[in-house]
Coordinates of C-alpha atoms in Angstrom, one line a residue:
Chain D
M22 CA -29.5 -24.7 18.3
P23 CA -29.9 -22.2 15.2
K24 CA -26.9 -22.6 12.6
A25 CA -25.6 -20.3 10.2
N26 CA -23.4 -21.0 7.3
V27 CA -20.3 -18.6 6.7
T28 CA -18.6 -18.7 3.2
F29 CA -15.2 -17.4 2.7
E30 CA -15.3 -16.7 -0.9
K31 CA -11.3 -16.2 -1.4
L32 CA -10.6 -19.1 0.7
G33 CA -13.1 -21.3 -0.6
V34 CA -14.6 -22.6 2.5
T35 CA -17.8 -22.9 4.3
I36 CA -18.2 -23.2 8.0
S37 CA -21.2 -24.3 9.8
V38 CA -21.6 -22.4 12.9
P39 CA -23.9 -21.4 15.8
A40 CA -26.3 -18.6 15.6
G41 CA -24.7 -15.5 17.5
T42 CA -21.0 -16.6 16.6
R43 CA -18.9 -13.1 15.8
L44 CA -17.4 -13.4 12.5
I45 CA -13.8 -12.8 13.7
E46 CA -14.3 -15.9 16.0
I47 CA -14.6 -18.1 12.4
S48 CA -12.2 -15.6 10.3
E49 CA -9.4 -16.3 12.8
K50 CA -9.9 -20.1 12.6
V51 CA -10.1 -20.6 9.1
G52 CA -7.2 -18.2 8.7
A53 CA -8.9 -15.3 7.0
S54 CA -8.0 -12.6 9.2
I55 CA -5.2 -11.2 11.0
T56 CA -5.2 -12.2 14.6
Y57 CA -4.5 -8.8 16.4
G58 CA -6.0 -5.7 16.5
C59 CA -8.4 -4.3 19.4
R60 CA -11.0 -6.6 19.0
E61 CA -13.5 -4.3 20.8
G62 CA -14.7 -2.2 17.8
E63 CA -12.4 0.6 17.8
C64 CA -9.4 0.3 15.7
G65 CA -10.9 -1.1 12.2
T66 CA -8.5 -3.8 11.5
C67 CA -10.8 -6.5 10.8
I68 CA -13.2 -4.7 8.5
M69 CA -14.8 -7.3 6.3
K70 CA -16.8 -7.1 3.0
I71 CA -20.0 -9.1 3.3
V72 CA -20.9 -10.4 -0.2
S73 CA -24.3 -11.6 0.7
G74 CA -26.6 -12.5 3.6
M75 CA -26.1 -9.2 5.4
E76 CA -29.8 -9.4 6.6
H77 CA -28.6 -12.7 8.5
M78 CA -26.1 -10.4 10.6
S79 CA -26.7 -8.5 13.6
E80 CA -27.4 -4.8 13.7
R81 CA -24.6 -2.3 13.5
S82 CA -24.0 -0.7 16.9
V83 CA -23.5 3.2 17.3
L84 CA -19.7 2.5 17.8
E85 CA -19.5 -0.1 15.0
D86 CA -21.1 2.6 12.6
K87 CA -18.7 5.4 13.5
V88 CA -15.8 3.1 13.2
L89 CA -17.0 1.8 9.6
Q90 CA -17.6 5.8 8.8
E91 CA -14.4 6.7 9.8
N92 CA -12.6 4.0 7.7
M93 CA -14.5 5.0 4.8
A94 CA -16.3 1.7 4.7
G95 CA -19.3 1.3 2.5
S96 CA -22.8 -0.2 3.7
S97 CA -21.5 -3.8 3.0
H98 CA -18.7 -3.8 5.2
R99 CA -18.8 -5.0 9.0
L100 CA -16.4 -4.8 11.9
A101 CA -15.5 -8.8 12.1
C102 CA -14.9 -8.3 15.8
Q103 CA -18.6 -7.0 16.3
A104 CA -20.8 -8.3 13.8
Q105 CA -22.7 -11.7 14.9
V106 CA -24.0 -14.2 12.4
L107 CA -27.9 -14.8 13.2
G108 CA -28.7 -17.8 10.8
G109 CA -28.8 -18.4 7.2
D110 CA -26.1 -18.2 4.5
I111 CA -23.3 -15.7 4.6
T112 CA -20.6 -14.9 2.1
V113 CA -17.7 -12.7 3.0
K114 CA -15.0 -11.5 1.0
A115 CA -12.0 -13.0 2.5
Chain U
M17 CA 24.2 27.4 -7.8
N18 CA 21.6 29.7 -6.6
A19 CA 20.5 28.8 -2.6
S20 CA 18.9 32.2 -1.8
P21 CA 15.0 31.9 -0.7
N22 CA 13.6 33.5 -4.0
A23 CA 10.7 32.1 -5.8
V24 CA 11.5 30.5 -9.1
E25 CA 9.4 31.0 -12.2
V26 CA 8.3 27.5 -13.6
A27 CA 6.0 29.4 -16.6
P28 CA 4.8 33.0 -16.7
G29 CA 2.8 33.6 -13.6
T30 CA 3.5 30.2 -12.2
H31 CA 6.1 30.0 -9.7
W32 CA 7.9 27.3 -7.3
I33 CA 8.0 28.5 -3.7
G34 CA 9.1 25.4 -1.9
A35 CA 11.8 24.7 0.5
L36 CA 15.3 23.1 0.0
D37 CA 16.4 20.4 2.9
P38 CA 19.9 19.7 1.6
S39 CA 20.8 18.1 4.8
L40 CA 18.3 15.3 5.3
R41 CA 20.1 11.8 5.1
D42 CA 17.0 9.6 6.0
F43 CA 13.3 10.3 5.0
D44 CA 10.6 8.7 6.9
I45 CA 12.9 6.4 8.3
I46 CA 12.8 4.0 5.3
L47 CA 14.4 6.2 2.2
K48 CA 18.1 7.2 2.2
T49 CA 18.6 10.7 0.8
A50 CA 22.2 10.9 -0.4
N51 CA 21.9 14.9 -1.0
G52 CA 18.8 15.7 1.0
T53 CA 15.3 16.4 -0.8
T54 CA 13.2 19.5 -1.6
Y55 CA 9.4 20.0 -0.5
N56 CA 7.7 21.4 -3.6
S57 CA 5.3 24.1 -3.5
Y58 CA 3.8 26.0 -6.1
C59 CA 1.7 29.4 -6.8
V60 CA -0.3 30.0 -9.7
R61 CA -1.6 33.4 -10.8
G62 CA -4.7 33.9 -12.5
D63 CA -6.7 37.1 -13.6
D64 CA -9.0 36.7 -10.9
G65 CA -7.2 34.7 -8.0
V66 CA -3.9 32.9 -6.8
A67 CA -3.8 29.1 -6.1
I68 CA -1.2 27.5 -3.8
I69 CA -0.6 23.9 -4.7
D70 CA 0.8 22.1 -1.7
T71 CA 2.9 23.3 1.2
V72 CA 6.2 22.0 3.1
K73 CA 7.2 20.1 5.8
A74 CA 6.5 22.6 9.1
S75 CA 10.4 22.7 9.9
H76 CA 10.7 24.3 6.6
A77 CA 7.4 27.0 6.6
D78 CA 9.6 30.3 7.0
E79 CA 11.5 29.5 3.6
F80 CA 7.9 28.5 1.9
F81 CA 6.5 31.9 3.2
T82 CA 9.4 33.5 2.4
R83 CA 9.3 32.8 -1.4
L84 CA 5.2 32.7 -1.1
E85 CA 5.4 36.7 -0.2
Q86 CA 7.8 37.3 -3.3
V87 CA 5.0 36.7 -5.9
A88 CA 1.6 36.9 -4.0
R89 CA 0.0 38.7 -1.0
Y90 CA -1.9 36.6 1.2
D91 CA -5.4 38.3 0.6
E92 CA -5.1 37.6 -2.9
I93 CA -4.9 33.6 -2.5
S94 CA -8.3 32.4 -3.5
T95 CA -7.5 28.5 -3.6
I96 CA -5.2 26.1 -1.8
V97 CA -4.9 22.6 -3.5
L98 CA -3.4 19.7 -1.6
N99 CA -2.6 16.8 -3.9
H100 CA -1.2 14.6 -0.8
L101 CA -1.5 15.1 2.8
E102 CA 1.2 13.7 4.3
P103 CA 3.2 16.0 6.7
D104 CA 6.0 17.0 4.6
H105 CA 3.2 18.6 2.3
S106 CA 0.7 19.7 4.7
G107 CA 2.9 21.0 7.7
A108 CA 2.6 24.6 6.6
L109 CA -1.0 24.3 6.0
P110 CA -2.5 25.4 9.2
E111 CA -0.6 28.4 9.2
L112 CA -1.1 29.0 5.7
M113 CA -4.9 28.7 6.5
R114 CA -4.7 31.2 9.4
R115 CA -3.0 33.8 7.1
A116 CA -5.2 33.4 4.1
P117 CA -8.5 32.6 5.8
Q118 CA -10.3 33.5 2.6
A119 CA -9.0 30.9 0.4
K120 CA -10.8 27.4 -0.5
L121 CA -9.2 24.4 0.3
Y122 CA -9.6 21.6 -2.4
I123 CA -8.6 18.1 -1.5
S124 CA -9.6 14.5 -2.8
A125 CA -12.4 12.6 -1.0
K126 CA -10.2 10.3 0.9
A127 CA -8.0 13.4 2.3
H128 CA -10.7 14.2 4.6
L129 CA -9.9 12.2 7.7
M130 CA -6.3 12.7 7.2
L131 CA -6.9 16.5 7.0
K132 CA -8.8 16.1 10.2
A133 CA -6.0 14.5 12.0
L134 CA -3.3 17.0 10.8
V135 CA -5.4 20.1 11.7
K136 CA -6.8 18.9 14.8
T137 CA -10.3 21.1 14.6
D138 CA -13.3 20.0 13.6
D139 CA -13.9 23.7 12.2
L140 CA -12.7 22.5 8.8
R141 CA -14.1 23.9 5.5
F142 CA -12.8 22.3 2.5
N143 CA -14.0 21.2 -1.2
V144 CA -13.7 17.5 -2.4
V145 CA -12.5 17.4 -5.6
E146 CA -12.5 14.4 -8.3
T147 CA -11.3 13.7 -11.8
G148 CA -12.8 16.5 -14.1
D149 CA -13.4 19.1 -11.5
R150 CA -12.1 22.5 -12.5
V151 CA -11.2 25.6 -10.4
E152 CA -11.5 29.1 -12.7
L153 CA -8.5 31.3 -11.4
G154 CA -9.3 33.8 -14.5
G155 CA -6.9 32.7 -17.4
R156 CA -5.9 29.7 -15.5
T157 CA -7.9 26.6 -15.0
L158 CA -7.0 23.7 -12.5
H159 CA -8.2 20.6 -13.5
F160 CA -8.2 17.6 -10.6
F161 CA -7.2 13.9 -11.3
S162 CA -8.1 11.3 -9.0
T163 CA -5.1 9.2 -8.5
P164 CA -5.7 7.3 -5.3
F165 CA -2.8 5.2 -3.7
L166 CA 0.2 6.7 -5.2
H167 CA 1.4 6.5 -2.5
W168 CA -1.6 7.2 -0.1
P169 CA -5.4 6.7 -0.4
D170 CA -5.6 10.5 -0.8
T171 CA -3.2 11.4 -3.5
Q172 CA -4.5 13.5 -6.6
C173 CA -2.9 15.4 -9.5
T174 CA -3.7 18.7 -10.6
L175 CA -3.2 20.3 -14.0
V176 CA -2.9 24.0 -15.1
E177 CA -4.6 23.3 -18.2
E178 CA -3.3 26.6 -20.4
Q179 CA -0.1 25.8 -19.2
G180 CA 0.1 21.8 -19.5
I181 CA 1.9 21.9 -16.3
L182 CA 1.0 18.8 -14.0
F183 CA 1.2 19.1 -10.3
S184 CA 1.6 15.5 -9.5
G185 CA 2.3 15.2 -5.6
D186 CA 4.8 12.4 -5.2
V187 CA 4.4 10.5 -8.2
F188 CA 7.2 11.3 -10.8
G189 CA 9.1 12.8 -7.4
C190 CA 12.3 11.9 -5.9
H191 CA 14.5 12.9 -3.0
F192 CA 17.1 14.9 -4.9
C193 CA 18.0 18.3 -3.4
D194 CA 19.6 20.8 -6.1
P195 CA 18.7 24.6 -6.2
R196 CA 18.9 24.3 -10.2
L197 CA 15.5 22.8 -9.6
F198 CA 14.9 21.9 -13.2
N199 CA 15.7 18.4 -14.8
D200 CA 17.7 20.1 -17.3
K201 CA 19.9 21.9 -14.9
V202 CA 20.2 19.8 -11.8
G203 CA 22.8 16.9 -11.4
D204 CA 22.2 13.3 -12.2
F205 CA 19.3 12.2 -10.5
R206 CA 18.3 9.2 -11.9
F207 CA 19.3 6.9 -9.3
S208 CA 16.9 9.0 -7.1
F209 CA 14.3 8.9 -9.4
E210 CA 14.1 5.0 -9.7
Y211 CA 14.9 4.5 -6.0
Y212 CA 11.9 6.2 -4.9
Y213 CA 9.8 4.5 -7.3
Q214 CA 10.8 1.3 -6.1
H215 CA 10.6 2.1 -2.3
I216 CA 7.4 4.2 -2.4
M217 CA 5.3 3.4 -5.8
R218 CA 6.3 -0.2 -6.2
P219 CA 3.5 -1.8 -4.1
F220 CA 0.8 0.3 -5.6
R221 CA 1.6 -0.6 -9.4
E222 CA -2.0 -1.5 -10.2
H223 CA -2.8 2.0 -9.2
V224 CA 0.3 3.6 -11.0
L225 CA -0.9 1.9 -14.2
E226 CA -4.7 3.3 -13.6
A227 CA -3.0 6.9 -13.1
L228 CA -1.1 6.5 -16.0
E229 CA -4.2 6.1 -18.2
L230 CA -5.6 9.4 -17.0
L231 CA -2.4 11.4 -17.4
E232 CA -1.0 9.8 -20.6
P233 CA -3.5 11.7 -22.9
L234 CA -2.5 15.0 -21.6
A235 CA -0.2 17.4 -23.4
L236 CA 2.0 17.9 -20.7
K237 CA 4.9 20.6 -20.8
T238 CA 6.0 20.1 -17.3
I239 CA 5.6 17.5 -14.6
A240 CA 5.9 19.5 -10.9
P241 CA 6.2 16.9 -8.5
A242 CA 6.4 17.5 -4.6
H243 CA 9.9 16.3 -4.2
G244 CA 12.9 16.6 -6.6
P245 CA 13.6 18.2 -9.8
I246 CA 10.8 19.9 -11.9
L247 CA 10.5 17.7 -15.1
R248 CA 10.4 20.3 -18.0
D249 CA 12.6 18.7 -20.6
A250 CA 10.9 15.3 -21.9
P251 CA 8.2 15.0 -19.5
Q252 CA 6.6 12.3 -21.2
S253 CA 9.8 10.1 -20.9
Y254 CA 8.6 10.0 -17.0
L255 CA 5.6 8.8 -18.0
Q256 CA 6.9 5.9 -20.0
R257 CA 9.5 5.1 -17.4
Y258 CA 6.9 4.7 -14.8
K259 CA 5.2 2.4 -17.0
Q260 CA 8.1 0.1 -17.7
L261 CA 8.9 0.1 -13.7
A262 CA 5.0 -1.1 -13.5
A263 CA 5.3 -3.8 -15.7
P264 CA 6.3 -7.5 -14.2
L265 CA 9.6 -7.4 -13.7
L266 CA 10.3 -10.7 -15.1
H267 CA 9.3 -12.3 -18.1
N268 CA 7.0 -15.2 -17.1
E269 CA 7.4 -18.5 -18.6
V270 CA 4.5 -19.8 -16.8
G271 CA 1.6 -20.5 -19.1
A272 CA -1.3 -17.7 -19.0
N273 CA -3.7 -19.7 -17.1
D274 CA -0.8 -21.6 -14.9
K275 CA -0.2 -20.4 -11.3
S276 CA 3.0 -20.1 -9.5
L277 CA 3.8 -21.7 -5.9
L278 CA 7.3 -20.7 -4.4
V279 CA 8.4 -23.0 -1.8
F280 CA 11.1 -21.4 0.7
Y281 CA 12.9 -23.1 3.2
I282 CA 16.1 -22.8 5.6
S283 CA 16.9 -25.8 7.6
S284 CA 19.8 -26.7 10.2
Y285 CA 19.7 -30.4 10.2
G286 CA 18.3 -30.6 6.8
N287 CA 14.6 -31.9 8.4
T288 CA 13.0 -28.7 7.2
A289 CA 14.6 -29.2 3.9
L290 CA 13.0 -32.7 3.5
M291 CA 9.5 -31.5 4.2
A292 CA 10.0 -28.5 1.6
Q293 CA 11.0 -31.2 -0.9
A294 CA 7.7 -32.9 0.3
V295 CA 5.3 -29.7 -0.1
A296 CA 7.0 -29.1 -3.4
E297 CA 6.3 -32.7 -4.5
G298 CA 2.8 -32.5 -3.4
A299 CA 2.0 -29.4 -5.5
E300 CA 3.5 -30.5 -8.6
T301 CA 0.9 -33.4 -8.8
E302 CA -1.8 -31.1 -9.4
D303 CA -1.7 -29.7 -13.2
G304 CA -1.6 -26.0 -13.6
V305 CA 0.9 -25.2 -11.3
R306 CA 4.7 -24.3 -11.5
V307 CA 6.3 -25.2 -8.4
S308 CA 9.9 -23.7 -7.3
L309 CA 11.9 -24.6 -4.5
Y310 CA 14.4 -22.0 -2.7
D311 CA 16.9 -22.5 0.0
L312 CA 16.6 -18.9 1.9
Q313 CA 20.5 -19.9 3.4
A314 CA 21.7 -18.9 -0.1
S315 CA 19.7 -15.6 -0.2
G316 CA 20.5 -12.2 0.0
G317 CA 16.9 -11.9 0.3
L318 CA 16.2 -9.2 -2.1
P319 CA 16.0 -11.5 -5.3
F320 CA 13.0 -13.2 -4.0
V321 CA 10.9 -10.2 -3.2
D322 CA 11.2 -9.9 -7.2
L323 CA 9.9 -13.3 -7.4
I324 CA 7.3 -13.1 -4.7
E325 CA 6.0 -10.1 -6.5
E326 CA 4.9 -12.1 -9.6
A327 CA 4.2 -15.2 -7.8
D328 CA 0.6 -16.3 -6.8
G329 CA 1.4 -18.3 -3.8
I330 CA 4.1 -18.8 -1.3
A331 CA 5.0 -21.6 1.4
I332 CA 7.8 -20.9 3.9
G333 CA 9.6 -23.7 5.9
S334 CA 11.5 -22.6 9.2
P335 CA 13.0 -24.4 11.9
T336 CA 12.0 -23.3 15.5
I337 CA 15.2 -22.3 17.4
N338 CA 14.5 -20.8 21.0
G339 CA 10.7 -20.4 20.2
D340 CA 11.1 -18.4 16.9
A341 CA 11.5 -18.7 13.4
V342 CA 15.1 -18.1 12.4
K343 CA 16.2 -14.6 11.0
P344 CA 16.7 -15.2 7.4
V345 CA 12.6 -16.1 7.3
W346 CA 11.9 -12.8 9.4
D347 CA 14.4 -11.0 7.0
L348 CA 12.4 -12.3 3.9
L349 CA 9.0 -11.3 5.6
S350 CA 10.3 -8.1 6.4
S351 CA 11.1 -7.4 3.1
L352 CA 7.6 -7.7 1.3
A353 CA 6.6 -4.1 2.3
V354 CA 7.8 -2.8 -0.9
I355 CA 5.5 -5.1 -3.2
K356 CA 1.9 -6.0 -2.9
V357 CA 1.1 -9.5 -1.3
R358 CA -2.2 -9.0 -0.5
D359 CA -4.7 -12.0 -1.1
K360 CA -1.7 -14.1 -2.3
L361 CA -1.7 -17.7 -1.0
G362 CA 0.7 -18.3 2.0
A363 CA 1.4 -21.2 4.3
S364 CA 4.2 -22.5 6.7
F365 CA 5.6 -25.7 7.8
G366 CA 8.7 -26.6 9.4
S367 CA 10.4 -28.9 11.9
Y368 CA 11.3 -28.3 15.7
G369 CA 13.2 -29.9 18.3
W370 CA 11.3 -28.5 21.6
S371 CA 8.0 -26.9 20.8
G372 CA 7.7 -25.5 16.8
E373 CA 6.5 -22.0 17.7
A374 CA 7.6 -20.9 14.5
I375 CA 5.0 -22.4 12.0
N376 CA 2.2 -20.3 13.8
M377 CA 4.4 -17.1 14.1
I378 CA 4.9 -17.5 10.3
E379 CA 1.4 -17.6 9.5
D380 CA 0.3 -14.8 11.8
R381 CA 2.7 -12.7 9.8
L382 CA 1.5 -13.6 6.5
R383 CA -2.0 -12.9 7.7
G384 CA -0.9 -9.8 9.0
L385 CA 0.4 -9.2 5.5
K386 CA -3.0 -9.7 4.2
L387 CA -2.1 -13.3 2.3
R388 CA -4.9 -16.1 2.6
V389 CA -3.6 -18.6 4.9
P390 CA -6.1 -21.5 4.3
V391 CA -4.3 -24.6 5.3
K392 CA -2.9 -25.4 8.5
G393 CA 0.9 -25.6 8.3
V394 CA 2.5 -28.9 9.1
R395 CA 4.9 -29.2 12.0
A396 CA 7.3 -32.6 12.6
K397 CA 9.4 -33.2 15.7
L398 CA 13.1 -33.5 14.5
I399 CA 13.2 -36.0 11.7
P400 CA 9.9 -35.9 9.9
N401 CA 8.2 -39.7 9.5
E402 CA 6.4 -40.8 6.4
E403 CA 3.0 -40.0 8.2
E404 CA 4.1 -36.4 8.3
M405 CA 5.9 -36.4 5.0
Q406 CA 2.7 -37.5 3.4
R407 CA 0.9 -34.3 5.5
C408 CA 3.4 -32.2 4.0
R409 CA 2.6 -33.7 0.1
D410 CA -1.0 -33.2 1.2
L411 CA -0.5 -29.6 2.2
G412 CA 1.7 -28.8 -1.0
K413 CA -1.6 -30.4 -3.1
Q414 CA -4.0 -28.4 -1.2
L415 CA -2.2 -25.1 -2.0
A416 CA -1.9 -26.0 -5.4
Q417 CA -5.7 -27.0 -5.5
H418 CA -6.7 -23.5 -4.1
L419 CA -4.5 -22.0 -6.7
T420 CA -6.2 -23.7 -9.6
G421 CA -9.7 -23.6 -8.1
N422 CA -9.9 -27.1 -8.2
L423 CA -10.4 -27.6 -4.2
Q424 CA -13.8 -29.4 -3.6
R425 CA -15.6 -26.9 -1.5
R426 CA -17.1 -28.4 1.4
V427 CA -19.1 -27.2 4.6
I428 CA -17.2 -28.0 7.8
S429 CA -18.8 -27.3 11.3
M430 CA -17.0 -24.8 13.9
S431 CA -16.1 -27.9 16.2
E432 CA -14.3 -29.4 13.5
L433 CA -12.5 -26.3 12.6
L434 CA -11.6 -25.8 16.3
S435 CA -10.2 -29.6 16.5
Q436 CA -7.7 -29.0 13.7
E437 CA -6.6 -26.4 15.6
S438 CA -4.9 -28.2 18.5

């Protein structure tokens, strides 16, 4: 199965995960993210900055785009509950 | 004292047209207001137009409009500035925009979404301004300064350049109601000024310091905040006081590069206390970290908030009683809203009799407060055995290594991560 390496910059830990894993599944387990919020891409609680490797992330959905815009998040941000890692090396600011 | 609803001149052509709320005793749930508050709004008249700076709480709109009508006609109003969109300043905005439809609204970039949520219409016309932008009123120039997070993302200040009057929004304000309005006339409001800073501005002290860099060079004759007295006597002293308040509270004896880890615990039978000692011992084996150990039993809660504000990391030990962490722990955790704790290091540990839920609950709360919680907490059933004590020492050491950056970076698999959970 293809793998992706997700590095949590502030925590100083890299997790090797199967491609297709959502960021929130990893961030919760490593203790980088709060564990509540809607988890459905609506509340914006889980906005996360992608430091590098955005090209290895799934495309933004229309809903995710809308929520990110409403929260004034820039192009380097994603909703952890929506964004999937597809492979390669990704670094997040968390 | 004159409490009649008259506009009050601040400077030639510039008037206070706000509202007094002397009977208010609680503001926004979190603040006590011993003699009420004021919602300050101002009117600036130029040769070519009139500007209204901020409005008032909706319940006090009549008082605001009565004063406004004494100094301007609605069709003269060319400009409305909202320095901050909280409802106590934007409450009368929809009605003002209805009465003065020709007026252009000026807000900060981050105020847009709040405006939409407050005015509840998609047909919003407004102009976004930032530091350096100006609006000419004819002989009066409004100069905007972006001062975000004081205490909302949208906050800004507006200077009348020719008069040296700074409409500062909530910054330099306080909840103090006195119809004599000016700081050289009203009663002693110093406690309100300090109290307001501690409860409203303190979590944003980095932003306070950034704002002061922008505002200090200005030749200010008057600071006209959105609450409380207008500061026309020695306005610079209020900037200086903010600078003092935003500086670290305590002299920090830790070396410039040393990190500070605070270990808090509370213990019913001494078991969690033993674990706390072990966490501290483990952390102390790492150079460059100053470790402090505190028993929450002896706290009133508040002094620890000051310490946490200055610390780089906190570890909290609690027994589990009836499936929960104990009240002094929650008291401490619920008192951290007045300081910035984001990105500090957090951890939890504790002894338990039946189930040990407290540790996860504390970790969740720490994450909710946006602390980093990279190391899984340690739980021990009743009296910790040597293996559990060693895990506590390891926890302390790992926390210290996270603080110093000496942690060996490694790749772990998702399955390994999941097994740590169980």
